[in-house]
Tab-separated table of C-alpha atoms and ligand atoms in Angstrom:
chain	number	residue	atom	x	y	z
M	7	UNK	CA	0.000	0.000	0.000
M	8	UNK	CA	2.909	2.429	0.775
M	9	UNK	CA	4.963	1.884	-2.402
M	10	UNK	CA	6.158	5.434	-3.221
M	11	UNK	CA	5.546	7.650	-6.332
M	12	UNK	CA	7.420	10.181	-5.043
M	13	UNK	CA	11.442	10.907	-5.063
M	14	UNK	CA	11.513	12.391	-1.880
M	15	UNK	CA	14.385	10.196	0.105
M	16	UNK	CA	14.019	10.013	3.985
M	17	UNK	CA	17.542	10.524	5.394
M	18	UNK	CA	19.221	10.195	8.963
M	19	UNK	CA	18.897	7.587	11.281
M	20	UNK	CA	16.573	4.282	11.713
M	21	UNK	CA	17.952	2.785	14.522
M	22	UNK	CA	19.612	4.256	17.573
M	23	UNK	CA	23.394	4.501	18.482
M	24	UNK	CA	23.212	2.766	21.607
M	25	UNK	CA	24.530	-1.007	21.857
M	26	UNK	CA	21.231	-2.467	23.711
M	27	UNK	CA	18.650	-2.944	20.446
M	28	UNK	CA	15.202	-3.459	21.245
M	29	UNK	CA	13.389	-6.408	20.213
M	30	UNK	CA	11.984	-5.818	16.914
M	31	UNK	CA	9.830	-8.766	16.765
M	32	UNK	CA	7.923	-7.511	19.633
M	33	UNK	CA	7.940	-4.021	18.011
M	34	UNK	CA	6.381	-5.105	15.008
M	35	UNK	CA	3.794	-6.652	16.958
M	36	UNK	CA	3.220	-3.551	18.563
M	37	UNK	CA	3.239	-1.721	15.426
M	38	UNK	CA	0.833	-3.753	13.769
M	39	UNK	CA	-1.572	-2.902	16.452
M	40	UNK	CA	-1.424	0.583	16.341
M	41	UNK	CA	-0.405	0.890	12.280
M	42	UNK	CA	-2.275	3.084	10.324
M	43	UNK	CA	-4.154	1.697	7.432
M	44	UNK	CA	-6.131	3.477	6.124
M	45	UNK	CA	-8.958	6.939	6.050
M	46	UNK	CA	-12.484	6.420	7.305
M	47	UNK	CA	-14.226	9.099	6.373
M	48	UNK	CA	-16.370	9.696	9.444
M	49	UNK	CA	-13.039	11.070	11.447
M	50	UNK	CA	-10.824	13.909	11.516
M	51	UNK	CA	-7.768	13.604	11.194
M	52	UNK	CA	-4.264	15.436	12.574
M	53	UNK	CA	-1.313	14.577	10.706
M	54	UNK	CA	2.450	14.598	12.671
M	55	UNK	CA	4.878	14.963	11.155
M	56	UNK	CA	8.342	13.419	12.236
M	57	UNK	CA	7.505	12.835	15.990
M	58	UNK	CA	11.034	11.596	17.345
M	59	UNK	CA	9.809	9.854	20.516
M	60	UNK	CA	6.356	11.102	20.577
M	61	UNK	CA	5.736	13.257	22.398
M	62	UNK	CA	3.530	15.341	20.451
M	63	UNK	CA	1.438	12.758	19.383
M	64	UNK	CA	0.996	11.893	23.160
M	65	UNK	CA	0.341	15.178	24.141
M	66	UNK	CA	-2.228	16.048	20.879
M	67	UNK	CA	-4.502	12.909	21.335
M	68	UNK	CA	-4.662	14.201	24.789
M	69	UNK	CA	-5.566	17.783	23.690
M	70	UNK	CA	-7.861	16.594	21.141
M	71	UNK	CA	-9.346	13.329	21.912
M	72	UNK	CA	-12.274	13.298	19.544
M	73	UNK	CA	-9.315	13.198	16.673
M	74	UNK	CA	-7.031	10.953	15.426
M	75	UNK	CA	-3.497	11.374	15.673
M	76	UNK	CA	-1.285	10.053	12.098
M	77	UNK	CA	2.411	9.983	13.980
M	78	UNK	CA	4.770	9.810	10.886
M	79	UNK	CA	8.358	8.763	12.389
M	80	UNK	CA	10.706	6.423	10.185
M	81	UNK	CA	12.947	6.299	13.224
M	82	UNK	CA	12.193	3.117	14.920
M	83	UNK	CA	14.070	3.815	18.364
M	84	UNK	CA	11.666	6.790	19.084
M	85	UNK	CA	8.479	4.744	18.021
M	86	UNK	CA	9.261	2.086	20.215
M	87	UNK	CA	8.868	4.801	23.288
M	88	UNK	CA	5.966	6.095	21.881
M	89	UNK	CA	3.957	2.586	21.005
M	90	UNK	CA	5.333	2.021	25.208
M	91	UNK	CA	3.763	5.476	25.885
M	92	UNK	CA	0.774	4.867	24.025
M	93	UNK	CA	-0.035	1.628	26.070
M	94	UNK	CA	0.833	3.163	29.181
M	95	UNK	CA	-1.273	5.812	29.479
M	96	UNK	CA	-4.099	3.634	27.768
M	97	UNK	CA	-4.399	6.360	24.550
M	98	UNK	CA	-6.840	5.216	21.332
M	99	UNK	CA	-6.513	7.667	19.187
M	100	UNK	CA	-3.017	7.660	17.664
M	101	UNK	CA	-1.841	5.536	14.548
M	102	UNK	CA	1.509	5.259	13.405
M	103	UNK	CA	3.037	5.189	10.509
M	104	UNK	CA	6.179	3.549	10.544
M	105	UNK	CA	7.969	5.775	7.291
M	106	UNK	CA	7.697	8.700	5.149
M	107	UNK	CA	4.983	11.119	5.057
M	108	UNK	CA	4.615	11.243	1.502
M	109	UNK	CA	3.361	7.879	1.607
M	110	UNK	CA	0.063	9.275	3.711
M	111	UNK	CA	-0.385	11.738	0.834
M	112	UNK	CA	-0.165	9.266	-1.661
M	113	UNK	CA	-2.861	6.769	-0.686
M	114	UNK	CA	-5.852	9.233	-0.197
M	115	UNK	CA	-7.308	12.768	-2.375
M	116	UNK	CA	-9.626	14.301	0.131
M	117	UNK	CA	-9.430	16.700	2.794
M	118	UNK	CA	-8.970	14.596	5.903
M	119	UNK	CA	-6.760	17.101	8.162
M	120	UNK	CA	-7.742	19.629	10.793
M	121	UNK	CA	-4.409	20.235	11.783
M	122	UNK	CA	-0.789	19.758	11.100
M	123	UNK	CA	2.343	19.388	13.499
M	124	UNK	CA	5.940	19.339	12.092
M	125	UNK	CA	8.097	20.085	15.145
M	126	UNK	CA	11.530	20.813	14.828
M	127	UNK	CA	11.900	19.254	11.509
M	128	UNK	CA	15.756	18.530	10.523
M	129	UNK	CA	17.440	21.805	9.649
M	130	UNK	CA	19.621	20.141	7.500
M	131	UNK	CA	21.833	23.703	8.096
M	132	UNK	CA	24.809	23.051	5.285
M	133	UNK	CA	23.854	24.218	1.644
M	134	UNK	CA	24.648	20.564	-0.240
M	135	UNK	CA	22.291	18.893	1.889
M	136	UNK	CA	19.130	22.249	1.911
M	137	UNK	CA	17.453	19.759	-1.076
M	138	UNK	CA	16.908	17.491	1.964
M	139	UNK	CA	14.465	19.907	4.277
M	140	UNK	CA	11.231	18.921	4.425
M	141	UNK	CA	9.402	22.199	4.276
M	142	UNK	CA	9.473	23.704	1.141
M	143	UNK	CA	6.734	26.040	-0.784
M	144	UNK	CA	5.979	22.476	-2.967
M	145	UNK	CA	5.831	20.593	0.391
M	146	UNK	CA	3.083	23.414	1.739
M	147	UNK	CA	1.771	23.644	-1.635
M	148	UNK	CA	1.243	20.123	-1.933
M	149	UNK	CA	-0.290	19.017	1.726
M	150	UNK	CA	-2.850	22.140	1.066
M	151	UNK	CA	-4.982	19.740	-0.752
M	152	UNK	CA	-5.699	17.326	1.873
M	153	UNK	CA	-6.339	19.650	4.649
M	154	UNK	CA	-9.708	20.908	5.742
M	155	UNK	CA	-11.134	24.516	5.974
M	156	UNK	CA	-9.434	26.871	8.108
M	157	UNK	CA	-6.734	23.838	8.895
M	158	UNK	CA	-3.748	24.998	10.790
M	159	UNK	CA	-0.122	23.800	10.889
M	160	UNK	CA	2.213	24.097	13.506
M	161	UNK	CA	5.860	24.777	12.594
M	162	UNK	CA	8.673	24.829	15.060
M	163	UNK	CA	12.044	25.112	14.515
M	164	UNK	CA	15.419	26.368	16.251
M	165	UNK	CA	17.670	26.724	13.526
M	166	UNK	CA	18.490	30.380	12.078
M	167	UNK	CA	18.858	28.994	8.810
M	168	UNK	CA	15.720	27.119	8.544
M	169	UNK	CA	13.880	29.862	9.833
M	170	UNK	CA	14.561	32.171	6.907
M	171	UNK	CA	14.226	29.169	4.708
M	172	UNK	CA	10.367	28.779	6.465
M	173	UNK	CA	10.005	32.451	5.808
M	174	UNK	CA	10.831	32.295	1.985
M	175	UNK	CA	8.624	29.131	1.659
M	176	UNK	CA	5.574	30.816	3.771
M	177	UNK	CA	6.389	34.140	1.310
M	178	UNK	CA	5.888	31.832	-1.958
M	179	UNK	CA	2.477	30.042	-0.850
M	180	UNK	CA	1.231	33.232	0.334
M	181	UNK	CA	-1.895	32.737	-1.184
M	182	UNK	CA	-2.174	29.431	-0.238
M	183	UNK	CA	-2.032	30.334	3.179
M	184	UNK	CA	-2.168	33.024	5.788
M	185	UNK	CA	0.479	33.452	8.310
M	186	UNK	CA	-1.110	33.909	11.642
M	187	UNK	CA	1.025	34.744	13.806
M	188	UNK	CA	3.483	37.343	11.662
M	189	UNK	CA	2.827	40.612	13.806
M	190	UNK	CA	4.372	38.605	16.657
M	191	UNK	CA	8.261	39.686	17.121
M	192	UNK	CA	8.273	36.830	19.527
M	193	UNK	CA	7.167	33.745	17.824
M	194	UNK	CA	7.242	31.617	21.127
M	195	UNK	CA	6.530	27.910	21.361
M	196	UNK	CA	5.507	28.097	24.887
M	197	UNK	CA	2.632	31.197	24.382
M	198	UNK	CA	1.069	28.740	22.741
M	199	UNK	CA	1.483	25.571	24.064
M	200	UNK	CA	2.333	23.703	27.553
M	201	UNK	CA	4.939	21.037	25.329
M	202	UNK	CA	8.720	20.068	25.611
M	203	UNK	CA	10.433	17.394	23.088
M	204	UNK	CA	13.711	16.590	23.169
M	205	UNK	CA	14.746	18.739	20.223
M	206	UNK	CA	12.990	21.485	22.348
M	207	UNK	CA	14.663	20.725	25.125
M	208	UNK	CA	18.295	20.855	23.341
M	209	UNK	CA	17.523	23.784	22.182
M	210	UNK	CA	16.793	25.476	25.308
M	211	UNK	CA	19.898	24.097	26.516
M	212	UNK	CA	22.213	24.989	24.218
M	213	UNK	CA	20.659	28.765	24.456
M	214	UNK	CA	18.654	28.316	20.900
M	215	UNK	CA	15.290	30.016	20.937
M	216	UNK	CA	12.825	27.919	19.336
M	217	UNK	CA	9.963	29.671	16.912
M	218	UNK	CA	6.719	28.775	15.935
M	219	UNK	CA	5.182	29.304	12.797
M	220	UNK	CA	0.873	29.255	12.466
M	221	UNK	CA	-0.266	28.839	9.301
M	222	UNK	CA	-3.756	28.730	8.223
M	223	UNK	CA	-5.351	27.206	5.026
M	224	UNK	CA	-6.854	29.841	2.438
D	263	SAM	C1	14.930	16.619	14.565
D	263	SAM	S1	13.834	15.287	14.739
D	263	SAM	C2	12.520	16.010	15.721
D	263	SAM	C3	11.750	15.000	16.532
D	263	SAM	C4	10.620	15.552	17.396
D	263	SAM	N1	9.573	16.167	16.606
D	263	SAM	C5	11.099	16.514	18.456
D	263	SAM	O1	10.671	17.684	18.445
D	263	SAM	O2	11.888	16.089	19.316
D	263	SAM	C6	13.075	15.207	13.134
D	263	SAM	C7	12.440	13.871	12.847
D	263	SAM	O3	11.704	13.950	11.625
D	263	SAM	C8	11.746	12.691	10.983
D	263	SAM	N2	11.430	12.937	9.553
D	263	SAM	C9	12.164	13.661	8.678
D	263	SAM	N3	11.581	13.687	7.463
D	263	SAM	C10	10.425	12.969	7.577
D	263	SAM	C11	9.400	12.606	6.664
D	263	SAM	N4	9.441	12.992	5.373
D	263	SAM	N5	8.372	11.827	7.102
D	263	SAM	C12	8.343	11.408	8.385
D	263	SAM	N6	9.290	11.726	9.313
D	263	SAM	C13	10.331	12.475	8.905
D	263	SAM	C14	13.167	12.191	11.241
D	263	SAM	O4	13.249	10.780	11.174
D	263	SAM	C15	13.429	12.734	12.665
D	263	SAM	O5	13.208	11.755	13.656
């Protein structure tokens, strides 16, 4: 079902670095429980986009029970903590999907999303690799046709470079969306919401202010 179309590569890691692997068989058993299949069209959906360890997906489906949560994470370490997570606090509204988030795009053509998070997506800060960052004008452009009226989608990031980056991409789809919060000079992650990953939290401790972009669907 998830055979891509598309070119777009995932890169960086699968696996951890440290020496004590999980058990993957009893991952995948996990996984299969929780995988995402497919749309039904009596839900509403919010897509996540590259959720590390999950803690935004934990802490939407809590915020917004009456949704379903799509947590998009290739990077099997982090989804192992979640799927734990998931169990332990006995949560029923979260699906994964173990790869690429172009393969959710692929398999549907209707508006299924109220709202889209992409928190601190990889900066990918050197110039040979900038082909590799995930939000681009195309990447808006494209996800605009599977989101709902008035969606929103949450961008954080704490890299200088990908910042401006953002800003040119938010510039070119300007009238594919509006960009809520521009007349704030401090685009705060924590005005907003009560959340810390672990990018957010390396960020605050190596002194890196983290920003939040709103955008809303036109
Ligand atoms: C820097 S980490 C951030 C993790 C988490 N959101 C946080 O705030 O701690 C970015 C994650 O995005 C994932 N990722 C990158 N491109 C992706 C894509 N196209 N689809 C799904 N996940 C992706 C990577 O595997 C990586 O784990």
């Amino acid at each position: 079902m998830f055979s891509s179309k598309y070119t777009n590569r995932l890169f960086g890691r699968t696996r951890g670095r440290s020496k004590k692997k999980n058990n993957l068989e009893n991952y995948y058993k996990a996984l299969d429980r929780y995988k995402f299949k497919k749309f039904n069209e009596k839900l509403e959906y919010i897509l996540d986009i590259g959720t590390g360890y999950g803690e935004t997906s934990v802490f939407l489906a809590k915020k917004f029970p009456e949704k379903v949560i799509i947590s998009c994470e290739k990077y099997v370490d982090g989804n192992i903590i979640l799927l734990k997570n998931i169990q332990k606090n006995s949560i029923n509204n979260i699906l994964l999907h173990n790869g690429n988030v172009y393969n959710i795009l692929e398999i549907t053509n209707k508006k299924f999303f109220r709202i889209v998070w992409i928190f601190f997506p990889d900066p990918w800060p050197k110039n040979k690799h900038a082909k590799r960052r995930l939000i681009t004008s195309e990447f808006l452009i494209k996800l605009h046709k599977f989101l709902k009226e008035n969606c929103e989608i949450y961008i954080a990031t704490d890299s200088t470079i990908y910042v401006r980056f953002i800003l040119n991409s938010i510039y070119k789809c300007k009238d594919y969306f509006l960009w809520v919060n521009q007349s704030e000079i401090n685009l705060s992650i924590k005005d907003y919401f009560d959340i810390e990953t672990k990018y957010y939290k390396k960020a605050i401790n190596s002194q890196r202010k983290p920003s939040l972009f709103i955008l809303r669907k036109l």
